[in-house]
Amino acid sequence: RDLMPRTLEGQITMEKTPSYFVTKEAPARISSMSKGTKLIVVVRDPVTRAISDYTQTLSKKPDIPTFESLTFKNRTTGLIDTSWSAIQIGIYAKHLENWLLYFPIGQILFVSGERMISDPAGELGRVQDFLGLKRIITDKHFYFNKTKGFPCLKKAEGSSKPHCLGKTKGRTHPDIDQEVVQRLRDFYRPFNMKFYQMTGQDFGWD
């Protein structure tokens, strides 16, 4: 709590890190700090997420093994290596089970990473509703950056400049063997179905 910014009554304090959702100790710690905390989790197609994760690592360590070799424990049998974090993180249903031991599903909003790109205002409308805020952010706040392939905020808070994703975002993904992509889709499918049931939301990944 001491690490959080001080806020007045009626203000909303927000804090984020992607690793909360997959860190085993996080739900209990957050619950003991504040049981009423509202949680927002941005998720995207776990296969695309894994390739994106690998691309990010590759940019820092160009000599790492190929995506294909890291994906499998055994390529011949097609056994997926679930200990590799790039694969492990996308098993959303498993991580969510841990959170539901401490928080009711109604306190968690799942935001679609795909819809954040195709309809940012619509998805942020859901976020504003969830937080009990007036819908101030609308379509007029965004424009699409064709170079990056992502929407940009027309005007960042306290600045006249538009705000787009930084250089480290939207990198071109390496070409991955389509057979490997298909194997991963088959691997994630039952976990995705379970996740859809748990959240009451079909994210359309397949």
mmCIF file of C-alpha atoms in Angstrom:
data_model
loop_
_atom_site.group_PDB
_atom_site.id
_atom_site.type_symbol
_atom_site.label_atom_id
_atom_site.label_comp_id
_atom_site.label_asym_id
_atom_site.label_seq_id
_atom_site.Cartn_x
_atom_site.Cartn_y
_atom_site.Cartn_z
ATOM 1 C CA ARG A 1 0.000 0.000 0.000
ATOM 2 C CA ASP A 2 2.912 2.365 0.767
ATOM 3 C CA LEU A 3 4.099 1.940 -2.826
ATOM 4 C CA MET A 4 0.763 3.117 -4.247
ATOM 5 C CA PRO A 5 0.191 6.799 -5.105
ATOM 6 C CA ARG A 6 -1.886 8.713 -2.545
ATOM 7 C CA THR A 7 -5.437 9.360 -3.674
ATOM 8 C CA LEU A 8 -8.349 11.334 -2.321
ATOM 9 C CA GLU A 9 -11.777 9.905 -1.544
ATOM 10 C CA GLY A 10 -13.596 9.406 -4.848
ATOM 11 C CA GLN A 11 -10.410 9.087 -6.911
ATOM 12 C CA ILE A 12 -9.377 5.831 -8.567
ATOM 13 C CA THR A 13 -5.860 4.499 -8.073
ATOM 14 C CA MET A 14 -4.551 2.340 -10.912
ATOM 15 C CA GLU A 15 -1.421 0.223 -11.113
ATOM 16 C CA LYS A 16 -0.379 -2.262 -13.768
ATOM 17 C CA THR A 17 2.040 -4.993 -14.670
ATOM 18 C CA PRO A 18 1.481 -7.905 -17.072
ATOM 19 C CA SER A 19 3.020 -10.387 -14.627
ATOM 20 C CA TYR A 20 0.357 -9.995 -11.912
ATOM 21 C CA PHE A 21 -2.067 -12.307 -13.730
ATOM 22 C CA VAL A 22 0.431 -15.185 -13.865
ATOM 23 C CA THR A 23 2.188 -14.673 -10.501
ATOM 24 C CA LYS A 24 0.890 -17.289 -8.063
ATOM 25 C CA GLU A 25 1.175 -15.070 -4.962
ATOM 26 C CA ALA A 26 -0.474 -11.978 -6.493
ATOM 27 C CA PRO A 27 -4.205 -12.746 -5.882
ATOM 28 C CA ALA A 28 -3.737 -13.411 -2.141
ATOM 29 C CA ARG A 29 -1.541 -10.334 -1.700
ATOM 30 C CA ILE A 30 -3.936 -8.022 -3.538
ATOM 31 C CA SER A 31 -6.930 -9.482 -1.695
ATOM 32 C CA SER A 32 -5.258 -8.935 1.684
ATOM 33 C CA MET A 33 -4.542 -5.313 0.714
ATOM 34 C CA SER A 34 -8.045 -4.602 -0.616
ATOM 35 C CA LYS A 35 -10.788 -7.169 -1.239
ATOM 36 C CA GLY A 36 -12.749 -4.587 -3.234
ATOM 37 C CA THR A 37 -10.034 -4.058 -5.855
ATOM 38 C CA LYS A 38 -11.327 -4.117 -9.428
ATOM 39 C CA LEU A 39 -9.115 -6.057 -11.796
ATOM 40 C CA ILE A 40 -8.681 -5.461 -15.516
ATOM 41 C CA VAL A 41 -6.939 -8.132 -17.579
ATOM 42 C CA VAL A 42 -6.064 -7.570 -21.249
ATOM 43 C CA VAL A 43 -5.876 -10.886 -23.122
ATOM 44 C CA ARG A 44 -5.160 -11.757 -26.736
ATOM 45 C CA ASP A 45 -4.989 -14.917 -28.857
ATOM 46 C CA PRO A 46 -2.475 -17.040 -26.897
ATOM 47 C CA VAL A 47 -0.709 -18.217 -30.081
ATOM 48 C CA THR A 48 -0.151 -14.643 -31.305
ATOM 49 C CA ARG A 49 0.801 -13.694 -27.736
ATOM 50 C CA ALA A 50 3.475 -16.425 -27.592
ATOM 51 C CA ILE A 51 4.963 -15.363 -30.956
ATOM 52 C CA SER A 52 4.925 -11.717 -29.834
ATOM 53 C CA ASP A 53 6.636 -12.680 -26.550
ATOM 54 C CA TYR A 54 9.318 -14.542 -28.515
ATOM 55 C CA THR A 55 9.770 -11.584 -30.916
ATOM 56 C CA GLN A 56 10.339 -9.255 -27.962
ATOM 57 C CA THR A 57 12.981 -11.593 -26.465
ATOM 58 C CA LEU A 58 14.606 -12.096 -29.872
ATOM 59 C CA SER A 59 15.099 -8.328 -30.237
ATOM 60 C CA LYS A 60 17.159 -8.337 -27.021
ATOM 61 C CA LYS A 61 18.885 -11.723 -27.476
ATOM 62 C CA PRO A 62 19.306 -12.443 -31.213
ATOM 63 C CA ASP A 63 21.111 -15.746 -30.539
ATOM 64 C CA ILE A 64 18.221 -17.544 -28.772
ATOM 65 C CA PRO A 65 16.964 -20.862 -30.259
ATOM 66 C CA THR A 66 14.152 -20.828 -32.827
ATOM 67 C CA PHE A 67 10.523 -20.455 -31.772
ATOM 68 C CA GLU A 68 9.823 -23.954 -33.123
ATOM 69 C CA SER A 69 12.558 -25.611 -31.023
ATOM 70 C CA LEU A 70 11.431 -23.818 -27.824
ATOM 71 C CA THR A 71 7.770 -24.755 -28.394
ATOM 72 C CA PHE A 72 8.223 -28.513 -28.172
ATOM 73 C CA LYS A 73 9.606 -30.817 -25.514
ATOM 74 C CA ASN A 74 9.697 -33.360 -28.319
ATOM 75 C CA ARG A 75 9.087 -32.254 -31.911
ATOM 76 C CA THR A 76 8.472 -35.806 -33.173
ATOM 77 C CA THR A 77 5.657 -36.505 -30.707
ATOM 78 C CA GLY A 78 4.466 -32.887 -30.846
ATOM 79 C CA LEU A 79 4.593 -32.566 -27.039
ATOM 80 C CA ILE A 80 4.331 -28.851 -26.172
ATOM 81 C CA ASP A 81 6.750 -27.487 -23.567
ATOM 82 C CA THR A 82 4.402 -25.825 -21.073
ATOM 83 C CA SER A 83 7.336 -24.844 -18.850
ATOM 84 C CA TRP A 84 8.377 -22.209 -21.418
ATOM 85 C CA SER A 85 6.874 -18.941 -20.123
ATOM 86 C CA ALA A 86 5.813 -17.791 -23.624
ATOM 87 C CA ILE A 87 3.503 -20.845 -23.764
ATOM 88 C CA GLN A 88 2.607 -20.968 -20.051
ATOM 89 C CA ILE A 89 1.255 -17.382 -19.889
ATOM 90 C CA GLY A 90 -1.402 -18.070 -22.559
ATOM 91 C CA ILE A 91 -3.074 -20.861 -20.538
ATOM 92 C CA TYR A 92 -5.471 -18.214 -19.215
ATOM 93 C CA ALA A 93 -8.018 -20.618 -17.662
ATOM 94 C CA LYS A 94 -5.360 -22.050 -15.351
ATOM 95 C CA HIS A 95 -4.266 -18.599 -14.111
ATOM 96 C CA LEU A 96 -7.863 -17.430 -13.689
ATOM 97 C CA GLU A 97 -8.642 -20.380 -11.382
ATOM 98 C CA ASN A 98 -6.076 -18.985 -8.941
ATOM 99 C CA TRP A 99 -7.707 -15.511 -9.001
ATOM 100 C CA LEU A 100 -11.212 -16.899 -8.466
ATOM 101 C CA LEU A 101 -10.098 -18.306 -5.100
ATOM 102 C CA TYR A 102 -9.850 -14.681 -3.898
ATOM 103 C CA PHE A 103 -12.045 -12.510 -6.157
ATOM 104 C CA PRO A 104 -15.564 -12.954 -7.607
ATOM 105 C CA ILE A 105 -15.688 -13.010 -11.424
ATOM 106 C CA GLY A 106 -17.765 -9.788 -11.388
ATOM 107 C CA GLN A 107 -14.747 -7.911 -10.020
ATOM 108 C CA ILE A 108 -12.616 -8.869 -13.025
ATOM 109 C CA LEU A 109 -12.978 -7.322 -16.484
ATOM 110 C CA PHE A 110 -11.402 -9.155 -19.413
ATOM 111 C CA VAL A 111 -10.465 -6.819 -22.241
ATOM 112 C CA SER A 112 -9.884 -8.192 -25.733
ATOM 113 C CA GLY A 113 -6.467 -7.228 -27.110
ATOM 114 C CA GLU A 114 -7.811 -7.713 -30.648
ATOM 115 C CA ARG A 115 -10.791 -5.402 -30.072
ATOM 116 C CA MET A 116 -8.475 -2.819 -28.483
ATOM 117 C CA ILE A 117 -6.973 -2.526 -31.972
ATOM 118 C CA SER A 118 -10.124 -2.877 -34.103
ATOM 119 C CA ASP A 119 -12.481 -0.892 -31.805
ATOM 120 C CA PRO A 120 -10.489 0.912 -29.075
ATOM 121 C CA ALA A 121 -13.334 3.266 -28.124
ATOM 122 C CA GLY A 122 -15.825 0.395 -27.747
ATOM 123 C CA GLU A 123 -13.474 -1.649 -25.595
ATOM 124 C CA LEU A 124 -12.536 1.385 -23.472
ATOM 125 C CA GLY A 125 -16.255 2.091 -23.124
ATOM 126 C CA ARG A 126 -16.536 -1.276 -21.331
ATOM 127 C CA VAL A 127 -13.579 -0.320 -19.103
ATOM 128 C CA GLN A 128 -15.163 3.016 -18.174
ATOM 129 C CA ASP A 129 -18.500 1.307 -17.388
ATOM 130 C CA PHE A 130 -16.729 -1.313 -15.260
ATOM 131 C CA LEU A 131 -14.957 1.389 -13.246
ATOM 132 C CA GLY A 132 -18.185 3.364 -12.829
ATOM 133 C CA LEU A 133 -16.858 6.292 -14.853
ATOM 134 C CA LYS A 134 -18.652 8.517 -17.326
ATOM 135 C CA ARG A 135 -17.954 7.486 -20.929
ATOM 136 C CA ILE A 136 -15.610 10.340 -21.797
ATOM 137 C CA ILE A 137 -13.250 8.455 -24.154
ATOM 138 C CA THR A 138 -14.998 7.891 -27.510
ATOM 139 C CA ASP A 139 -14.206 7.325 -31.219
ATOM 140 C CA LYS A 140 -13.173 10.946 -31.649
ATOM 141 C CA HIS A 141 -10.129 10.364 -29.404
ATOM 142 C CA PHE A 142 -8.497 7.850 -31.794
ATOM 143 C CA TYR A 143 -7.041 7.623 -35.252
ATOM 144 C CA PHE A 144 -5.508 4.590 -36.953
ATOM 145 C CA ASN A 145 -1.776 4.622 -37.638
ATOM 146 C CA LYS A 146 -1.376 2.612 -40.874
ATOM 147 C CA THR A 147 2.425 2.326 -40.471
ATOM 148 C CA LYS A 148 2.198 0.640 -37.057
ATOM 149 C CA GLY A 149 -1.172 -1.002 -37.592
ATOM 150 C CA PHE A 150 -2.414 0.283 -34.233
ATOM 151 C CA PRO A 151 -4.754 3.065 -33.104
ATOM 152 C CA CYS A 152 -3.217 6.223 -31.586
ATOM 153 C CA LEU A 153 -4.674 8.604 -29.002
ATOM 154 C CA LYS A 154 -5.235 11.939 -30.753
ATOM 155 C CA LYS A 155 -4.129 13.952 -27.769
ATOM 156 C CA ALA A 156 -2.360 12.609 -24.711
ATOM 157 C CA GLU A 157 -3.264 14.125 -21.317
ATOM 158 C CA GLY A 158 -1.409 17.421 -20.788
ATOM 159 C CA SER A 159 0.056 17.421 -24.299
ATOM 160 C CA SER A 160 -0.946 18.593 -27.751
ATOM 161 C CA LYS A 161 0.922 15.680 -29.391
ATOM 162 C CA PRO A 162 -0.814 12.448 -30.376
ATOM 163 C CA HIS A 163 0.251 9.378 -28.404
ATOM 164 C CA CYS A 164 1.137 6.229 -30.371
ATOM 165 C CA LEU A 165 2.732 2.974 -29.287
ATOM 166 C CA GLY A 166 6.502 3.159 -28.799
ATOM 167 C CA LYS A 167 9.270 1.675 -30.936
ATOM 168 C CA THR A 168 9.269 -1.626 -29.019
ATOM 169 C CA LYS A 169 5.601 -2.308 -29.907
ATOM 170 C CA GLY A 170 4.213 -3.606 -33.182
ATOM 171 C CA ARG A 171 7.403 -5.349 -34.296
ATOM 172 C CA THR A 172 7.171 -7.598 -37.355
ATOM 173 C CA HIS A 173 6.839 -11.202 -36.201
ATOM 174 C CA PRO A 174 9.216 -13.823 -37.620
ATOM 175 C CA ASP A 175 7.758 -16.415 -40.029
ATOM 176 C CA ILE A 176 6.759 -19.423 -37.968
ATOM 177 C CA ASP A 177 6.260 -22.891 -39.460
ATOM 178 C CA GLN A 178 2.474 -23.176 -40.043
ATOM 179 C CA GLU A 179 2.442 -26.760 -38.747
ATOM 180 C CA VAL A 180 3.807 -25.456 -35.423
ATOM 181 C CA VAL A 181 1.167 -22.695 -35.330
ATOM 182 C CA GLN A 182 -1.548 -25.328 -35.949
ATOM 183 C CA ARG A 183 -0.154 -27.581 -33.200
ATOM 184 C CA LEU A 184 -0.282 -24.635 -30.803
ATOM 185 C CA ARG A 185 -3.862 -23.791 -31.840
ATOM 186 C CA ASP A 186 -4.876 -27.402 -31.106
ATOM 187 C CA PHE A 187 -3.033 -27.279 -27.766
ATOM 188 C CA TYR A 188 -4.702 -24.039 -26.610
ATOM 189 C CA ARG A 189 -8.233 -24.839 -27.887
ATOM 190 C CA PRO A 190 -9.530 -26.709 -24.790
ATOM 191 C CA PHE A 191 -7.999 -24.089 -22.458
ATOM 192 C CA ASN A 192 -9.578 -21.288 -24.531
ATOM 193 C CA MET A 193 -12.995 -22.996 -24.412
ATOM 194 C CA LYS A 194 -12.731 -23.329 -20.643
ATOM 195 C CA PHE A 195 -11.684 -19.650 -20.404
ATOM 196 C CA TYR A 196 -14.719 -18.596 -22.497
ATOM 197 C CA GLN A 197 -16.995 -20.556 -20.127
ATOM 198 C CA MET A 198 -15.374 -19.089 -17.005
ATOM 199 C CA THR A 199 -15.588 -15.484 -18.243
ATOM 200 C CA GLY A 200 -18.857 -15.733 -20.190
ATOM 201 C CA GLN A 201 -17.023 -14.205 -23.163
ATOM 202 C CA ASP A 202 -16.128 -15.775 -26.514
ATOM 203 C CA PHE A 203 -12.914 -14.104 -27.696
ATOM 204 C CA GLY A 204 -13.030 -15.888 -31.074
ATOM 205 C CA TRP A 205 -9.476 -17.242 -31.032
ATOM 206 C CA ASP A 206 -8.880 -20.068 -33.476
#
